[in-house]
Short mmCIF file of C-alpha atoms in Angstrom, two decimals:
data_model
loop_
_atom_site.label_atom_id
_atom_site.label_comp_id
_atom_site.label_asym_id
_atom_site.label_seq_id
_atom_site.Cartn_x
_atom_site.Cartn_y
_atom_site.Cartn_z
CA UNK A 1 -0.22 -0.08 0.15
CA UNK A 2 1.85 3.79 -0.74
CA UNK A 3 1.75 6.45 1.29
CA UNK A 4 -0.77 8.28 -0.43
CA UNK A 5 -3.56 5.73 0.01
CA UNK A 6 -2.52 5.32 3.63
CA UNK A 7 -2.23 8.56 3.85
CA UNK A 8 -5.97 9.10 2.34
CA UNK A 9 -7.01 5.97 4.42
CA UNK A 10 -6.31 8.01 7.54
CA UNK A 11 -7.69 11.44 6.16
CA UNK A 12 -11.40 11.44 8.21
CA UNK A 13 -9.11 11.00 11.09
CA UNK A 14 -6.97 13.13 11.16
CA UNK A 15 -9.17 15.34 10.14
CA UNK A 16 -11.06 14.96 13.45
CA UNK A 17 -7.68 15.66 15.23
CA UNK A 18 -7.62 18.78 13.72
CA UNK A 19 -11.24 18.88 14.57
CA UNK A 20 -9.75 18.61 18.38
CA UNK A 21 -6.96 21.16 17.75
CA UNK A 22 -9.82 23.80 17.36
CA UNK A 23 -12.40 22.26 19.26
CA UNK A 24 -9.05 23.09 22.35
CA UNK A 25 -8.88 26.88 21.07
CA UNK A 26 -11.79 27.89 20.30
CA UNK A 27 -12.94 29.65 22.45
CA UNK A 28 -9.81 30.05 24.44
CA UNK A 29 -9.39 33.87 24.10
CA UNK A 30 -11.80 34.71 26.71
CA UNK A 31 -9.89 32.15 28.86
CA UNK A 32 -7.58 34.22 28.73
CA UNK A 33 -8.91 36.77 29.66
CA UNK A 34 -9.41 35.78 33.01
CA UNK A 35 -5.28 34.89 34.33
CA UNK A 36 -7.58 33.96 37.75
CA UNK A 37 -10.07 31.30 36.19
CA UNK A 38 -7.70 30.31 33.84
CA UNK A 39 -4.71 28.84 35.95
CA UNK A 40 -7.89 27.26 38.72
CA UNK A 41 -9.06 25.22 34.86
CA UNK A 42 -7.89 21.88 34.66
CA UNK A 43 -6.53 21.31 31.38
CA UNK A 44 -8.86 18.18 30.90
CA UNK A 45 -12.16 21.07 31.73
CA UNK A 46 -10.59 23.72 29.54
CA UNK A 47 -11.04 21.15 26.44
CA UNK A 48 -14.44 20.07 27.99
CA UNK A 49 -15.67 23.79 27.71
CA UNK A 50 -14.16 25.43 24.10
CA UNK A 51 -14.92 21.53 23.35
CA UNK A 52 -18.80 22.21 23.71
CA UNK A 53 -19.11 25.63 22.28
CA UNK A 54 -17.76 24.71 19.03
CA UNK A 55 -19.05 22.08 18.49
CA UNK A 56 -22.50 24.20 19.05
CA UNK A 57 -21.22 26.74 16.62
CA UNK A 58 -20.60 24.43 13.90
CA UNK A 59 -23.59 22.73 13.93
CA UNK A 60 -24.92 26.31 13.59
CA UNK A 61 -22.98 27.87 10.71
CA UNK A 62 -24.05 25.44 7.87
CA UNK A 63 -21.32 27.66 5.79
CA UNK A 64 -18.67 26.29 8.30
CA UNK A 65 -20.18 23.04 7.48
CA UNK A 66 -19.93 23.10 4.45
CA UNK A 67 -16.40 23.86 4.31
CA UNK A 68 -16.20 27.81 3.65
CA UNK A 69 -12.86 28.30 3.92
CA UNK A 70 -12.72 32.47 4.29
CA UNK A 71 -14.78 31.24 7.63
CA UNK A 72 -12.07 28.50 8.65
CA UNK A 73 -9.22 30.79 7.91
CA UNK A 74 -10.80 33.16 9.35
CA UNK A 75 -11.64 30.69 12.77
CA UNK A 76 -8.12 29.71 12.77
CA UNK A 77 -6.35 32.16 12.30
CA UNK A 78 -7.88 34.55 15.36
CA UNK A 79 -8.99 31.21 18.03
CA UNK A 80 -6.22 28.31 16.91
CA UNK A 81 -3.06 29.52 16.28
CA UNK A 82 -2.76 31.52 19.29
CA UNK A 83 -2.98 28.66 21.48
CA UNK A 84 -0.95 26.02 19.43
CA UNK A 85 2.97 25.73 19.60
CA UNK A 86 2.85 25.74 16.00
CA UNK A 87 6.78 26.58 15.65
CA UNK A 88 6.76 23.24 17.00
CA UNK A 89 4.55 21.24 15.84
CA UNK A 90 5.79 22.18 12.24
CA UNK A 91 9.44 21.59 13.61
CA UNK A 92 8.97 18.39 15.20
CA UNK A 93 6.53 17.04 11.97
CA UNK A 94 9.87 18.27 9.89
CA UNK A 95 12.20 16.11 11.95
CA UNK A 96 16.70 16.59 12.06
CA UNK A 97 16.33 17.96 8.87
CA UNK A 98 14.37 21.38 10.61
CA UNK A 99 18.01 21.71 12.10
CA UNK A 100 19.46 22.25 8.79
CA UNK A 101 16.96 24.88 7.41
CA UNK A 102 17.31 28.48 6.31
CA UNK A 103 15.33 30.84 8.52
CA UNK A 104 13.52 32.09 5.37
CA UNK A 105 13.17 28.02 4.42
CA UNK A 106 11.64 28.05 8.17
CA UNK A 107 9.31 30.30 7.51
CA UNK A 108 7.93 29.17 3.87
CA UNK A 109 7.40 25.39 6.02
CA UNK A 110 5.05 26.73 8.67
CA UNK A 111 2.74 28.96 6.67
CA UNK A 112 2.53 26.28 3.76
CA UNK A 113 2.50 23.83 7.24
CA UNK A 114 -0.30 26.72 8.09
CA UNK A 115 -2.66 25.86 5.02
CA UNK A 116 -1.94 21.92 5.02
CA UNK A 117 -3.90 22.53 8.11
CA UNK A 118 -6.36 24.82 7.49
CA UNK A 119 -6.99 23.17 4.91
CA UNK A 120 -7.66 19.90 6.31
CA UNK A 121 -9.78 21.21 8.81
CA UNK A 122 -12.47 22.43 6.02
CA UNK A 123 -12.86 18.58 5.98
CA UNK A 124 -13.83 17.87 9.43
CA UNK A 125 -15.92 20.69 10.03
CA UNK A 126 -17.92 18.23 7.11
CA UNK A 127 -18.24 16.05 9.58
CA UNK A 128 -19.83 17.44 12.34
CA UNK A 129 -22.86 16.25 12.91
CA UNK A 130 -26.14 17.41 15.16
CA UNK A 131 -25.30 14.01 17.31
CA UNK A 132 -21.51 14.85 17.60
CA UNK A 133 -20.15 15.29 21.03
CA UNK A 134 -17.14 14.24 23.39
CA UNK A 135 -16.74 11.84 26.04
CA UNK A 136 -14.01 12.77 28.16
CA UNK A 137 -11.34 10.19 29.94
CA UNK A 138 -10.12 11.04 33.63
CA UNK A 139 -7.05 13.28 33.19
CA UNK A 140 -4.03 12.10 35.38
CA UNK A 141 -1.97 14.81 35.89
CA UNK A 142 0.19 15.30 39.41
CA UNK A 143 0.60 19.11 40.73
CA UNK A 144 3.70 21.29 39.24
CA UNK A 145 3.16 19.38 36.46
CA UNK A 146 3.43 21.26 33.04
CA UNK A 147 2.78 18.58 29.90
CA UNK A 148 -0.84 16.35 30.55
CA UNK A 149 -2.40 14.89 28.53
CA UNK A 150 -6.43 15.13 27.46
CA UNK A 151 -8.53 12.01 26.96
CA UNK A 152 -11.25 12.22 24.73
CA UNK A 153 -13.36 9.76 21.93
CA UNK A 154 -15.14 12.04 19.37
CA UNK A 155 -18.88 9.88 20.49
CA UNK A 156 -22.50 10.01 17.91
CA UNK A 157 -23.82 9.30 14.38
CA UNK A 158 -23.53 5.48 14.62
CA UNK A 159 -19.66 4.98 14.17
CA UNK A 160 -17.40 3.73 16.28
CA UNK A 161 -15.62 5.72 18.94
CA UNK A 162 -12.81 7.83 17.34
CA UNK A 163 -10.13 7.88 19.63
CA UNK A 164 -8.22 11.71 20.26
CA UNK A 165 -6.03 11.72 22.34
CA UNK A 166 -3.88 16.10 23.47
CA UNK A 167 -1.35 16.72 24.15
CA UNK A 168 -1.76 19.96 26.17
CA UNK A 169 2.08 22.38 27.33
CA UNK A 170 1.67 25.36 30.67
CA UNK A 171 2.21 28.52 28.92
CA UNK A 172 2.35 29.97 31.71
CA UNK A 173 -1.51 31.18 32.94
CA UNK A 174 -3.45 28.66 29.69
CA UNK A 175 -2.10 25.81 28.08
CA UNK A 176 -1.25 25.49 24.48
CA UNK A 177 -1.30 22.11 21.82
CA UNK A 178 1.47 21.09 20.90
CA UNK A 179 -0.05 16.83 19.29
CA UNK A 180 -3.09 15.27 18.96
CA UNK A 181 -3.32 11.23 19.08
CA UNK A 182 -6.21 9.73 16.49
CA UNK A 183 -6.22 5.94 17.12
CA UNK A 184 -2.31 5.74 17.90
CA UNK A 185 -1.19 7.73 15.81
CA UNK A 186 -0.16 11.41 16.80
CA UNK A 187 -0.56 14.05 13.62
CA UNK A 188 3.03 15.04 14.08
CA UNK A 189 4.16 11.22 13.45
CA UNK A 190 2.41 10.83 11.01
CA UNK A 191 3.86 14.48 8.81
CA UNK A 192 7.24 13.40 9.97
CA UNK A 193 6.68 9.87 8.29
CA UNK A 194 5.44 11.91 5.10
CA UNK A 195 7.56 14.67 5.00
CA UNK A 196 10.78 12.63 5.04
CA UNK A 197 9.97 10.60 1.30
CA UNK A 198 9.93 14.07 0.04
CA UNK A 199 12.88 15.24 1.65
CA UNK A 200 14.84 11.83 1.34
CA UNK A 201 14.03 12.72 -2.00
CA UNK A 202 14.33 16.73 -2.48
CA UNK A 203 15.90 18.27 -0.20
CA UNK A 204 13.98 20.64 2.27
CA UNK A 205 13.05 22.97 -0.70
CA UNK A 206 11.62 20.03 -2.60
CA UNK A 207 8.72 19.49 -0.07
CA UNK A 208 8.61 23.16 0.32
CA UNK A 209 7.53 22.73 -3.40
CA UNK A 210 5.05 19.86 -3.38
CA UNK A 211 2.70 21.38 -0.21
CA UNK A 212 2.93 24.66 -2.43
CA UNK A 213 1.88 22.15 -5.24
CA UNK A 214 -1.15 20.94 -2.64
CA UNK A 215 -1.75 23.87 -1.56
CA UNK A 216 -2.79 25.67 -4.25
CA UNK A 217 -5.55 22.39 -5.47
CA UNK A 218 -8.52 23.70 -5.97
CA UNK A 219 -10.46 23.50 -1.59
CA UNK A 220 -13.57 21.79 -3.28
CA UNK A 221 -10.77 18.79 -3.50
CA UNK A 222 -10.46 17.57 -0.17
CA UNK A 223 -9.34 13.96 -0.55
CA UNK A 224 -6.25 15.92 -2.31
CA UNK A 225 -5.48 18.32 0.37
CA UNK A 226 -5.75 16.73 3.17
CA UNK A 227 -2.29 13.69 2.68
CA UNK A 228 1.05 15.42 4.30
CA UNK A 229 2.32 15.06 0.78
CA UNK A 230 1.35 15.04 -2.58
CA UNK A 231 0.70 11.38 -4.21
CA UNK A 232 4.69 11.02 -6.68
#
């Protein structure tokens, strides 16, 4: 089975991971504006509250459910990226070659990776149904922990539950997400595998070019815009 085929089969699960990223941060600006509350908020409660707020908003907006790209971009830029450790995610996805990338290459990689996530996220929102809900597992956390794991499942629609685990790091008085596990596969690890193949054949510039090519494809072709790297 080719990498592209595997990536496409994982598309919907990866899309749910991206929906989970936004669920974590869709209301984080409000929490961040009240430090006393944020400081007292456990990471699982933080995710739970914001996930509900986002799902309610998506269910009420037909345009977002249909994958309206401008609306998705506005949502992600305003409410997701400020609460996501995006440089860490990009560096981890690129792997060891990140250290060899120039400042300009790093900037391009982050830009194209951001576009990739936004476009895939547009497909994720179309998967939200009226019966979609999140169930959270008990939090395992010790006082003073700076990095925590929040475990949950997406339920509803008559489908099997989808495992969603979040890795969060403490950021001042709040939290930031830096990875998501979908059905046992960490999002960053999945991208690292596909990125490594492109880097092996074309170097950092080759990966940037492939991501730009994929991101320039029509937004109406979700299967083509979801993969971490274009098919050979």
